């Protein structure tokens, strides 16, 4: 049963304008009731885009798609989990939510909290959040506090805050976050007609790889797909605790969204890797940036650097991909989240100082000698 055929979802496949958000689309698969107040920005229903250039680089008849969750309302996959977390918090009577964030969670929590009539408190590592993400949280009205420390320290603080004070934690340790995020797997199956052979995904706090596996397993149990994918998780080399099996006390990478040294969902992610016969692999910042530029320049897809880790990883292990396989790479966030990195690492630069005449412009672009 695809989302389009769910009794609660309407004729989504016929008229996409009937999309009512992922809770309504997948209500039968989510822990909600008729009394759950749905807080939504119409998240989900993001495109699964074929990427022929990437497919060509892999070869052997492999078909590669990207699940572009950067087209969610606040520009990242976090909206999938946040609609569930905030809806359930509102159902429980919460007046305020709190989160630690490298950026995307803060933007999403702030937006959905405001939508649900709640206050959001955001704790971020000082100097380690892309400006685009910080701007979102501030404009949505969150109270943002930057602390001296990394993300893992921020998470320790908010977990303690949620235990001691009347604030609901909405990081991925909140089980409702994963319930919402698993819908990405549902949408992939609904689009392809089955699960892919491989699912490639960036790994930071490790909640998303856990959630996707939950979704594929649930759909498989309900006979909505005939197979389960091999789950391939990719971490930045400077923040690769799952790859090396040790905590990174000072993680460092250009991919700020996955700059996490001690993932909250560590054990769950390892269980996913073992159950799916998957693998965790690290990719360097250079490999991430190469994939980041490749997606933009060859496929017209602008994702944030952390998202490109999934494609960088696939290219790194391309010799392991079975011939004829279907592969989906999850792109978790929009490139507009981090314009500074785009400008700094682009191979293309703005030509400045051009005279304001047609002749000068024609000469600058090579149409006149």
PDB file of C-alpha atoms in Angstrom, residues 47-336:
ATOM      1  CA  UNK A  47      11.682  13.990  -4.670  1.00  0.00           C
ATOM      2  CA  UNK A  48      13.647  10.853  -5.470  1.00  0.00           C
ATOM      3  CA  UNK A  49      15.860  12.119  -8.273  1.00  0.00           C
ATOM      4  CA  UNK A  50      17.817   9.933 -10.731  1.00  0.00           C
ATOM      5  CA  UNK A  51      21.450  11.039 -11.027  1.00  0.00           C
ATOM      6  CA  UNK A  52      22.793   9.668 -14.329  1.00  0.00           C
ATOM      7  CA  UNK A  53      26.258  11.192 -13.927  1.00  0.00           C
ATOM      8  CA  UNK A  54      26.748   9.362 -10.631  1.00  0.00           C
ATOM      9  CA  UNK A  55      25.304   6.177 -12.136  1.00  0.00           C
ATOM     10  CA  UNK A  56      27.799   6.462 -14.985  1.00  0.00           C
ATOM     11  CA  UNK A  57      30.704   6.804 -12.575  1.00  0.00           C
ATOM     12  CA  UNK A  58      29.633   3.614 -10.803  1.00  0.00           C
ATOM     13  CA  UNK A  59      29.009   1.712 -14.058  1.00  0.00           C
ATOM     14  CA  UNK A  60      27.861  -1.923 -14.340  1.00  0.00           C
ATOM     15  CA  UNK A  61      24.254  -0.912 -14.952  1.00  0.00           C
ATOM     16  CA  UNK A  62      23.873   0.499 -11.451  1.00  0.00           C
ATOM     17  CA  UNK A  63      20.998   2.971 -11.070  1.00  0.00           C
ATOM     18  CA  UNK A  64      21.579   5.726  -8.524  1.00  0.00           C
ATOM     19  CA  UNK A  65      18.932   8.045  -7.097  1.00  0.00           C
ATOM     20  CA  UNK A  66      19.125  10.757  -4.468  1.00  0.00           C
ATOM     21  CA  UNK A  67      16.404  11.337  -1.898  1.00  0.00           C
ATOM     22  CA  UNK A  68      16.564  15.111  -1.646  1.00  0.00           C
ATOM     23  CA  UNK A  69      15.276  15.941   1.824  1.00  0.00           C
ATOM     24  CA  UNK A  70      16.739  19.417   1.522  1.00  0.00           C
ATOM     25  CA  UNK A  71      13.364  20.339   0.006  1.00  0.00           C
ATOM     26  CA  UNK A  72      11.547  19.935   3.324  1.00  0.00           C
ATOM     27  CA  UNK A  73      10.054  23.155   4.782  1.00  0.00           C
ATOM     28  CA  UNK A  74      13.083  24.181   6.860  1.00  0.00           C
ATOM     29  CA  UNK A  75      15.524  22.650   4.394  1.00  0.00           C
ATOM     30  CA  UNK A  76      16.456  19.361   6.036  1.00  0.00           C
ATOM     31  CA  UNK A  77      15.312  15.851   6.929  1.00  0.00           C
ATOM     32  CA  UNK A  78      14.845  16.971  10.541  1.00  0.00           C
ATOM     33  CA  UNK A  79      11.345  18.174   9.654  1.00  0.00           C
ATOM     34  CA  UNK A  80      10.219  14.553   9.275  1.00  0.00           C
ATOM     35  CA  UNK A  81      11.000  13.834  12.893  1.00  0.00           C
ATOM     36  CA  UNK A  82      10.041  17.223  14.223  1.00  0.00           C
ATOM     37  CA  UNK A  83       6.438  17.105  13.036  1.00  0.00           C
ATOM     38  CA  UNK A  84       6.036  13.944  15.125  1.00  0.00           C
ATOM     39  CA  UNK A  85       8.034  15.151  18.138  1.00  0.00           C
ATOM     40  CA  UNK A  86       6.224  18.486  18.359  1.00  0.00           C
ATOM     41  CA  UNK A  87       2.794  16.960  17.714  1.00  0.00           C
ATOM     42  CA  UNK A  88       3.298  14.443  20.521  1.00  0.00           C
ATOM     43  CA  UNK A  89       4.735  17.131  22.807  1.00  0.00           C
ATOM     44  CA  UNK A  90       1.647  19.260  22.205  1.00  0.00           C
ATOM     45  CA  UNK A  91      -0.563  16.247  22.850  1.00  0.00           C
ATOM     46  CA  UNK A  92       1.201  15.817  26.219  1.00  0.00           C
ATOM     47  CA  UNK A  93       0.617  19.468  27.098  1.00  0.00           C
ATOM     48  CA  UNK A  94       4.180  20.719  26.684  1.00  0.00           C
ATOM     49  CA  UNK A  95       4.724  24.474  26.612  1.00  0.00           C
ATOM     50  CA  UNK A  96       8.409  24.463  25.672  1.00  0.00           C
ATOM     51  CA  UNK A  97      10.939  22.261  23.885  1.00  0.00           C
ATOM     52  CA  UNK A  98      14.722  22.125  24.015  1.00  0.00           C
ATOM     53  CA  UNK A  99      17.430  20.704  21.774  1.00  0.00           C
ATOM     54  CA  UNK A 100      21.150  20.615  21.164  1.00  0.00           C
ATOM     55  CA  UNK A 101      22.082  21.226  17.565  1.00  0.00           C
ATOM     56  CA  UNK A 102      24.762  21.567  14.935  1.00  0.00           C
ATOM     57  CA  UNK A 103      22.190  23.646  13.070  1.00  0.00           C
ATOM     58  CA  UNK A 104      19.453  21.712  11.298  1.00  0.00           C
ATOM     59  CA  UNK A 105      17.704  20.470  14.429  1.00  0.00           C
ATOM     60  CA  UNK A 106      17.629  23.997  15.825  1.00  0.00           C
ATOM     61  CA  UNK A 107      15.990  25.380  12.690  1.00  0.00           C
ATOM     62  CA  UNK A 108      13.411  22.619  12.550  1.00  0.00           C
ATOM     63  CA  UNK A 109      12.622  22.633  16.270  1.00  0.00           C
ATOM     64  CA  UNK A 110      12.214  26.406  16.258  1.00  0.00           C
ATOM     65  CA  UNK A 111       9.867  26.373  13.265  1.00  0.00           C
ATOM     66  CA  UNK A 112       7.653  23.530  14.446  1.00  0.00           C
ATOM     67  CA  UNK A 113       7.559  24.778  18.034  1.00  0.00           C
ATOM     68  CA  UNK A 114       6.374  28.158  16.799  1.00  0.00           C
ATOM     69  CA  UNK A 115       3.821  26.447  14.561  1.00  0.00           C
ATOM     70  CA  UNK A 116       2.575  24.509  17.581  1.00  0.00           C
ATOM     71  CA  UNK A 117       2.441  27.533  19.880  1.00  0.00           C
ATOM     72  CA  UNK A 118       5.460  26.526  21.977  1.00  0.00           C
ATOM     73  CA  UNK A 119       8.739  28.142  22.959  1.00  0.00           C
ATOM     74  CA  UNK A 120      11.965  26.590  21.662  1.00  0.00           C
ATOM     75  CA  UNK A 121      15.288  26.690  23.491  1.00  0.00           C
ATOM     76  CA  UNK A 122      18.331  25.834  21.407  1.00  0.00           C
ATOM     77  CA  UNK A 123      21.838  25.056  22.670  1.00  0.00           C
ATOM     78  CA  UNK A 124      24.587  25.198  20.037  1.00  0.00           C
ATOM     79  CA  UNK A 125      28.386  24.824  20.061  1.00  0.00           C
ATOM     80  CA  UNK A 126      29.824  28.321  19.755  1.00  0.00           C
ATOM     81  CA  UNK A 127      31.342  28.951  16.327  1.00  0.00           C
ATOM     82  CA  UNK A 128      30.374  25.579  14.865  1.00  0.00           C
ATOM     83  CA  UNK A 129      26.983  26.241  13.282  1.00  0.00           C
ATOM     84  CA  UNK A 130      26.526  27.386   9.676  1.00  0.00           C
ATOM     85  CA  UNK A 131      25.103  30.901   9.547  1.00  0.00           C
ATOM     86  CA  UNK A 132      22.137  29.903   7.390  1.00  0.00           C
ATOM     87  CA  UNK A 133      20.938  27.483  10.051  1.00  0.00           C
ATOM     88  CA  UNK A 134      21.497  29.921  12.904  1.00  0.00           C
ATOM     89  CA  UNK A 135      19.592  32.607  11.011  1.00  0.00           C
ATOM     90  CA  UNK A 136      16.600  30.294  10.688  1.00  0.00           C
ATOM     91  CA  UNK A 137      16.434  29.483  14.386  1.00  0.00           C
ATOM     92  CA  UNK A 138      16.689  33.146  15.332  1.00  0.00           C
ATOM     93  CA  UNK A 139      14.031  34.304  12.899  1.00  0.00           C
ATOM     94  CA  UNK A 140      11.640  31.543  13.986  1.00  0.00           C
ATOM     95  CA  UNK A 141      11.881  32.996  17.475  1.00  0.00           C
ATOM     96  CA  UNK A 142      13.930  30.399  19.331  1.00  0.00           C
ATOM     97  CA  UNK A 143      16.027  31.407  22.321  1.00  0.00           C
ATOM     98  CA  UNK A 144      19.521  30.399  21.204  1.00  0.00           C
ATOM     99  CA  UNK A 145      22.443  29.896  23.572  1.00  0.00           C
ATOM    100  CA  UNK A 146      25.961  29.243  22.268  1.00  0.00           C
ATOM    101  CA  UNK A 147      28.197  27.383  24.712  1.00  0.00           C
ATOM    102  CA  UNK A 148      31.908  26.740  24.818  1.00  0.00           C
ATOM    103  CA  UNK A 149      32.060  23.087  23.826  1.00  0.00           C
ATOM    104  CA  UNK A 150      31.096  20.681  21.058  1.00  0.00           C
ATOM    105  CA  UNK A 151      27.761  19.128  20.136  1.00  0.00           C
ATOM    106  CA  UNK A 152      28.193  16.213  22.512  1.00  0.00           C
ATOM    107  CA  UNK A 153      28.549  18.613  25.450  1.00  0.00           C
ATOM    108  CA  UNK A 154      25.420  20.455  24.283  1.00  0.00           C
ATOM    109  CA  UNK A 155      23.482  17.200  24.183  1.00  0.00           C
ATOM    110  CA  UNK A 156      24.553  16.264  27.709  1.00  0.00           C
ATOM    111  CA  UNK A 157      23.271  19.615  28.946  1.00  0.00           C
ATOM    112  CA  UNK A 158      19.858  19.456  27.260  1.00  0.00           C
ATOM    113  CA  UNK A 159      19.283  15.874  28.392  1.00  0.00           C
ATOM    114  CA  UNK A 160      19.854  16.979  31.971  1.00  0.00           C
ATOM    115  CA  UNK A 161      17.669  20.054  31.441  1.00  0.00           C
ATOM    116  CA  UNK A 162      14.782  17.895  30.221  1.00  0.00           C
ATOM    117  CA  UNK A 163      15.039  15.724  33.327  1.00  0.00           C
ATOM    118  CA  UNK A 164      15.064  18.651  35.750  1.00  0.00           C
ATOM    119  CA  UNK A 165      12.811  21.245  34.147  1.00  0.00           C
ATOM    120  CA  UNK A 166       9.443  21.424  32.312  1.00  0.00           C
ATOM    121  CA  UNK A 167      10.905  21.306  28.810  1.00  0.00           C
ATOM    122  CA  UNK A 168      10.539  18.471  26.290  1.00  0.00           C
ATOM    123  CA  UNK A 169      13.687  17.197  24.601  1.00  0.00           C
ATOM    124  CA  UNK A 170      13.334  16.970  20.819  1.00  0.00           C
ATOM    125  CA  UNK A 171      16.738  15.625  19.803  1.00  0.00           C
ATOM    126  CA  UNK A 172      16.796  12.230  18.090  1.00  0.00           C
ATOM    127  CA  UNK A 173      16.910  10.491  21.481  1.00  0.00           C
ATOM    128  CA  UNK A 174      13.214  11.387  21.511  1.00  0.00           C
ATOM    129  CA  UNK A 175      11.623   8.233  20.016  1.00  0.00           C
ATOM    130  CA  UNK A 176       9.008  10.211  18.122  1.00  0.00           C
ATOM    131  CA  UNK A 177      11.758  11.827  16.072  1.00  0.00           C
ATOM    132  CA  UNK A 178      12.736   8.459  14.623  1.00  0.00           C
ATOM    133  CA  UNK A 179       9.088   7.565  14.039  1.00  0.00           C
ATOM    134  CA  UNK A 180       8.759  10.588  11.789  1.00  0.00           C
ATOM    135  CA  UNK A 181      12.099  10.126  10.073  1.00  0.00           C
ATOM    136  CA  UNK A 182      11.320   6.525   9.110  1.00  0.00           C
ATOM    137  CA  UNK A 183       8.804   7.879   6.585  1.00  0.00           C
ATOM    138  CA  UNK A 184      11.707   8.658   4.260  1.00  0.00           C
ATOM    139  CA  UNK A 185      12.028   4.908   3.745  1.00  0.00           C
ATOM    140  CA  UNK A 186       8.302   4.627   3.040  1.00  0.00           C
ATOM    141  CA  UNK A 187       8.522   7.301   0.351  1.00  0.00           C
ATOM    142  CA  UNK A 188      11.492   5.618  -1.318  1.00  0.00           C
ATOM    143  CA  UNK A 189       9.616   2.320  -1.559  1.00  0.00           C
ATOM    144  CA  UNK A 190       6.479   4.078  -2.767  1.00  0.00           C
ATOM    145  CA  UNK A 191       8.514   5.755  -5.529  1.00  0.00           C
ATOM    146  CA  UNK A 192      10.598   2.761  -6.631  1.00  0.00           C
ATOM    147  CA  UNK A 193       7.977   0.071  -6.100  1.00  0.00           C
ATOM    148  CA  UNK A 194      10.382  -1.783  -3.792  1.00  0.00           C
ATOM    149  CA  UNK A 195      13.277  -1.121  -1.453  1.00  0.00           C
ATOM    150  CA  UNK A 196      16.636  -0.303  -3.074  1.00  0.00           C
ATOM    151  CA  UNK A 197      19.509  -2.757  -2.926  1.00  0.00           C
ATOM    152  CA  UNK A 198      21.663  -0.191  -1.112  1.00  0.00           C
ATOM    153  CA  UNK A 199      20.748   2.816   1.020  1.00  0.00           C
ATOM    154  CA  UNK A 200      23.659   5.247   1.429  1.00  0.00           C
ATOM    155  CA  UNK A 201      23.306   7.796   4.194  1.00  0.00           C
ATOM    156  CA  UNK A 202      25.429  10.345   6.078  1.00  0.00           C
ATOM    157  CA  UNK A 203      25.871   9.478   9.750  1.00  0.00           C
ATOM    158  CA  UNK A 204      26.314  11.988  12.546  1.00  0.00           C
ATOM    159  CA  UNK A 205      24.223  11.349  15.647  1.00  0.00           C
ATOM    160  CA  UNK A 206      23.093   8.094  13.949  1.00  0.00           C
ATOM    161  CA  UNK A 207      19.368   8.614  14.411  1.00  0.00           C
ATOM    162  CA  UNK A 208      18.539   8.805  10.716  1.00  0.00           C
ATOM    163  CA  UNK A 209      20.155   5.519   9.683  1.00  0.00           C
ATOM    164  CA  UNK A 210      18.272   3.928  12.572  1.00  0.00           C
ATOM    165  CA  UNK A 211      15.001   5.506  11.467  1.00  0.00           C
ATOM    166  CA  UNK A 212      15.361   4.487   7.827  1.00  0.00           C
ATOM    167  CA  UNK A 213      15.960   0.886   8.845  1.00  0.00           C
ATOM    168  CA  UNK A 214      12.857   1.035  11.062  1.00  0.00           C
ATOM    169  CA  UNK A 215      10.857   2.214   8.063  1.00  0.00           C
ATOM    170  CA  UNK A 216      12.131  -0.407   5.652  1.00  0.00           C
ATOM    171  CA  UNK A 217      11.558  -3.175   8.199  1.00  0.00           C
ATOM    172  CA  UNK A 218       8.032  -1.985   8.960  1.00  0.00           C
ATOM    173  CA  UNK A 219       7.131  -1.789   5.278  1.00  0.00           C
ATOM    174  CA  UNK A 220       8.659  -5.221   4.705  1.00  0.00           C
ATOM    175  CA  UNK A 221       6.614  -6.691   7.547  1.00  0.00           C
ATOM    176  CA  UNK A 222       3.501  -5.175   5.975  1.00  0.00           C
ATOM    177  CA  UNK A 223       4.493  -6.677   2.599  1.00  0.00           C
ATOM    178  CA  UNK A 224       4.924  -3.271   1.001  1.00  0.00           C
ATOM    179  CA  UNK A 225       8.402  -4.273  -0.237  1.00  0.00           C
ATOM    180  CA  UNK A 226       9.980  -7.617  -1.090  1.00  0.00           C
ATOM    181  CA  UNK A 227      13.478  -6.990   0.264  1.00  0.00           C
ATOM    182  CA  UNK A 228      15.520  -4.977   2.730  1.00  0.00           C
ATOM    183  CA  UNK A 229      18.427  -2.775   1.644  1.00  0.00           C
ATOM    184  CA  UNK A 230      22.019  -2.986   2.714  1.00  0.00           C
ATOM    185  CA  UNK A 231      22.502   0.077   4.926  1.00  0.00           C
ATOM    186  CA  UNK A 232      25.720   1.927   4.125  1.00  0.00           C
ATOM    187  CA  UNK A 233      26.584   4.675   6.592  1.00  0.00           C
ATOM    188  CA  UNK A 234      29.232   7.282   5.828  1.00  0.00           C
ATOM    189  CA  UNK A 235      31.006   9.485   8.348  1.00  0.00           C
ATOM    190  CA  UNK A 236      33.491  12.298   7.913  1.00  0.00           C
ATOM    191  CA  UNK A 237      37.019  11.077   8.616  1.00  0.00           C
ATOM    192  CA  UNK A 238      37.449  13.718  11.310  1.00  0.00           C
ATOM    193  CA  UNK A 239      34.272  12.578  13.055  1.00  0.00           C
ATOM    194  CA  UNK A 240      34.071   8.830  12.479  1.00  0.00           C
ATOM    195  CA  UNK A 241      33.437   7.151  15.839  1.00  0.00           C
ATOM    196  CA  UNK A 242      31.334   4.354  14.353  1.00  0.00           C
ATOM    197  CA  UNK A 243      34.001   3.549  11.769  1.00  0.00           C
ATOM    198  CA  UNK A 244      36.848   3.379  14.276  1.00  0.00           C
ATOM    199  CA  UNK A 245      34.834   2.215  17.265  1.00  0.00           C
ATOM    200  CA  UNK A 246      35.914   5.022  19.565  1.00  0.00           C
ATOM    201  CA  UNK A 247      34.642   8.391  20.735  1.00  0.00           C
ATOM    202  CA  UNK A 248      36.086  11.480  19.030  1.00  0.00           C
ATOM    203  CA  UNK A 249      36.469  14.068  21.829  1.00  0.00           C
ATOM    204  CA  UNK A 250      37.249  16.853  19.336  1.00  0.00           C
ATOM    205  CA  UNK A 251      35.505  16.029  16.037  1.00  0.00           C
ATOM    206  CA  UNK A 252      36.409  18.222  13.083  1.00  0.00           C
ATOM    207  CA  UNK A 253      35.069  18.333   9.524  1.00  0.00           C
ATOM    208  CA  UNK A 254      33.786  20.784   6.937  1.00  0.00           C
ATOM    209  CA  UNK A 255      30.523  18.804   7.108  1.00  0.00           C
ATOM    210  CA  UNK A 256      29.234  20.548  10.231  1.00  0.00           C
ATOM    211  CA  UNK A 257      25.945  18.625  10.360  1.00  0.00           C
ATOM    212  CA  UNK A 258      27.819  15.369  11.060  1.00  0.00           C
ATOM    213  CA  UNK A 259      30.560  16.847  13.244  1.00  0.00           C
ATOM    214  CA  UNK A 260      29.616  14.571  16.144  1.00  0.00           C
ATOM    215  CA  UNK A 261      32.091  12.500  18.116  1.00  0.00           C
ATOM    216  CA  UNK A 262      29.791  10.396  20.300  1.00  0.00           C
ATOM    217  CA  UNK A 263      26.509   9.532  18.525  1.00  0.00           C
ATOM    218  CA  UNK A 264      23.438   9.274  20.751  1.00  0.00           C
ATOM    219  CA  UNK A 265      22.097   6.361  18.678  1.00  0.00           C
ATOM    220  CA  UNK A 266      25.451   4.513  18.552  1.00  0.00           C
ATOM    221  CA  UNK A 267      24.158   1.104  19.689  1.00  0.00           C
ATOM    222  CA  UNK A 268      21.075   1.284  17.482  1.00  0.00           C
ATOM    223  CA  UNK A 269      23.161   2.186  14.437  1.00  0.00           C
ATOM    224  CA  UNK A 270      25.542  -0.710  15.032  1.00  0.00           C
ATOM    225  CA  UNK A 271      22.530  -3.025  15.268  1.00  0.00           C
ATOM    226  CA  UNK A 272      21.289  -1.672  11.914  1.00  0.00           C
ATOM    227  CA  UNK A 273      24.678  -2.264  10.326  1.00  0.00           C
ATOM    228  CA  UNK A 274      24.770  -5.837  11.598  1.00  0.00           C
ATOM    229  CA  UNK A 275      21.152  -6.668  10.711  1.00  0.00           C
ATOM    230  CA  UNK A 276      21.412  -5.280   7.181  1.00  0.00           C
ATOM    231  CA  UNK A 277      24.936  -6.599   6.524  1.00  0.00           C
ATOM    232  CA  UNK A 278      25.850  -2.970   5.983  1.00  0.00           C
ATOM    233  CA  UNK A 279      29.004  -1.050   6.676  1.00  0.00           C
ATOM    234  CA  UNK A 280      30.308   2.191   8.146  1.00  0.00           C
ATOM    235  CA  UNK A 281      32.976   3.923   6.070  1.00  0.00           C
ATOM    236  CA  UNK A 282      34.753   7.249   6.481  1.00  0.00           C
ATOM    237  CA  UNK A 283      35.209   9.856   3.765  1.00  0.00           C
ATOM    238  CA  UNK A 284      37.667  12.727   3.832  1.00  0.00           C
ATOM    239  CA  UNK A 285      36.651  16.362   3.628  1.00  0.00           C
ATOM    240  CA  UNK A 286      38.240  16.457   0.167  1.00  0.00           C
ATOM    241  CA  UNK A 287      36.051  13.544  -0.966  1.00  0.00           C
ATOM    242  CA  UNK A 288      32.967  15.180   0.534  1.00  0.00           C
ATOM    243  CA  UNK A 289      33.670  18.470  -1.230  1.00  0.00           C
ATOM    244  CA  UNK A 290      34.334  16.704  -4.538  1.00  0.00           C
ATOM    245  CA  UNK A 291      30.924  15.006  -4.330  1.00  0.00           C
ATOM    246  CA  UNK A 292      29.327  18.286  -3.202  1.00  0.00           C
ATOM    247  CA  UNK A 293      30.647  20.088  -6.283  1.00  0.00           C
ATOM    248  CA  UNK A 294      29.844  17.136  -8.563  1.00  0.00           C
ATOM    249  CA  UNK A 295      26.193  17.045  -7.531  1.00  0.00           C
ATOM    250  CA  UNK A 296      25.810  20.764  -8.154  1.00  0.00           C
ATOM    251  CA  UNK A 297      27.811  21.098 -11.362  1.00  0.00           C
ATOM    252  CA  UNK A 298      26.709  17.879 -13.089  1.00  0.00           C
ATOM    253  CA  UNK A 299      23.271  17.120 -11.654  1.00  0.00           C
ATOM    254  CA  UNK A 300      21.987  20.578 -10.698  1.00  0.00           C
ATOM    255  CA  UNK A 301      21.466  19.510  -7.082  1.00  0.00           C
ATOM    256  CA  UNK A 302      22.722  21.824  -4.336  1.00  0.00           C
ATOM    257  CA  UNK A 303      22.986  20.002  -1.026  1.00  0.00           C
ATOM    258  CA  UNK A 304      24.863  20.901   2.124  1.00  0.00           C
ATOM    259  CA  UNK A 305      28.327  19.340   2.582  1.00  0.00           C
ATOM    260  CA  UNK A 306      27.227  16.705   5.107  1.00  0.00           C
ATOM    261  CA  UNK A 307      24.613  15.435   2.642  1.00  0.00           C
ATOM    262  CA  UNK A 308      27.281  14.862   0.024  1.00  0.00           C
ATOM    263  CA  UNK A 309      28.953  12.328   2.323  1.00  0.00           C
ATOM    264  CA  UNK A 310      26.455   9.732   1.075  1.00  0.00           C
ATOM    265  CA  UNK A 311      27.519  10.224  -2.548  1.00  0.00           C
ATOM    266  CA  UNK A 312      31.199  10.567  -1.638  1.00  0.00           C
ATOM    267  CA  UNK A 313      30.955   7.284   0.211  1.00  0.00           C
ATOM    268  CA  UNK A 314      29.208   5.518  -2.648  1.00  0.00           C
ATOM    269  CA  UNK A 315      31.915   6.631  -5.058  1.00  0.00           C
ATOM    270  CA  UNK A 316      34.575   5.476  -2.615  1.00  0.00           C
ATOM    271  CA  UNK A 317      33.167   1.932  -2.399  1.00  0.00           C
ATOM    272  CA  UNK A 318      31.841   1.735  -5.969  1.00  0.00           C
ATOM    273  CA  UNK A 319      33.724  -1.494  -6.681  1.00  0.00           C
ATOM    274  CA  UNK A 320      31.597  -3.200  -4.020  1.00  0.00           C
ATOM    275  CA  UNK A 321      28.249  -2.291  -5.608  1.00  0.00           C
ATOM    276  CA  UNK A 322      26.585  -5.300  -7.295  1.00  0.00           C
ATOM    277  CA  UNK A 323      26.030  -4.997 -11.042  1.00  0.00           C
ATOM    278  CA  UNK A 324      22.553  -3.750 -11.883  1.00  0.00           C
ATOM    279  CA  UNK A 325      21.848  -2.641  -8.324  1.00  0.00           C
ATOM    280  CA  UNK A 326      19.475   0.153  -7.389  1.00  0.00           C
ATOM    281  CA  UNK A 327      21.100   2.584  -4.963  1.00  0.00           C
ATOM    282  CA  UNK A 328      19.559   5.504  -3.095  1.00  0.00           C
ATOM    283  CA  UNK A 329      21.745   8.181  -1.523  1.00  0.00           C
ATOM    284  CA  UNK A 330      20.022  10.320   1.088  1.00  0.00           C
ATOM    285  CA  UNK A 331      20.726  14.048   0.801  1.00  0.00           C
ATOM    286  CA  UNK A 332      19.778  15.316   4.217  1.00  0.00           C
ATOM    287  CA  UNK A 333      19.972  19.093   3.805  1.00  0.00           C
ATOM    288  CA  UNK A 334      19.799  21.992   1.368  1.00  0.00           C
ATOM    289  CA  UNK A 335      22.960  23.730   0.200  1.00  0.00           C
ATOM    290  CA  UNK A 336      21.476  27.117   1.065  1.00  0.00           C
TER     291      UNK A 336
END
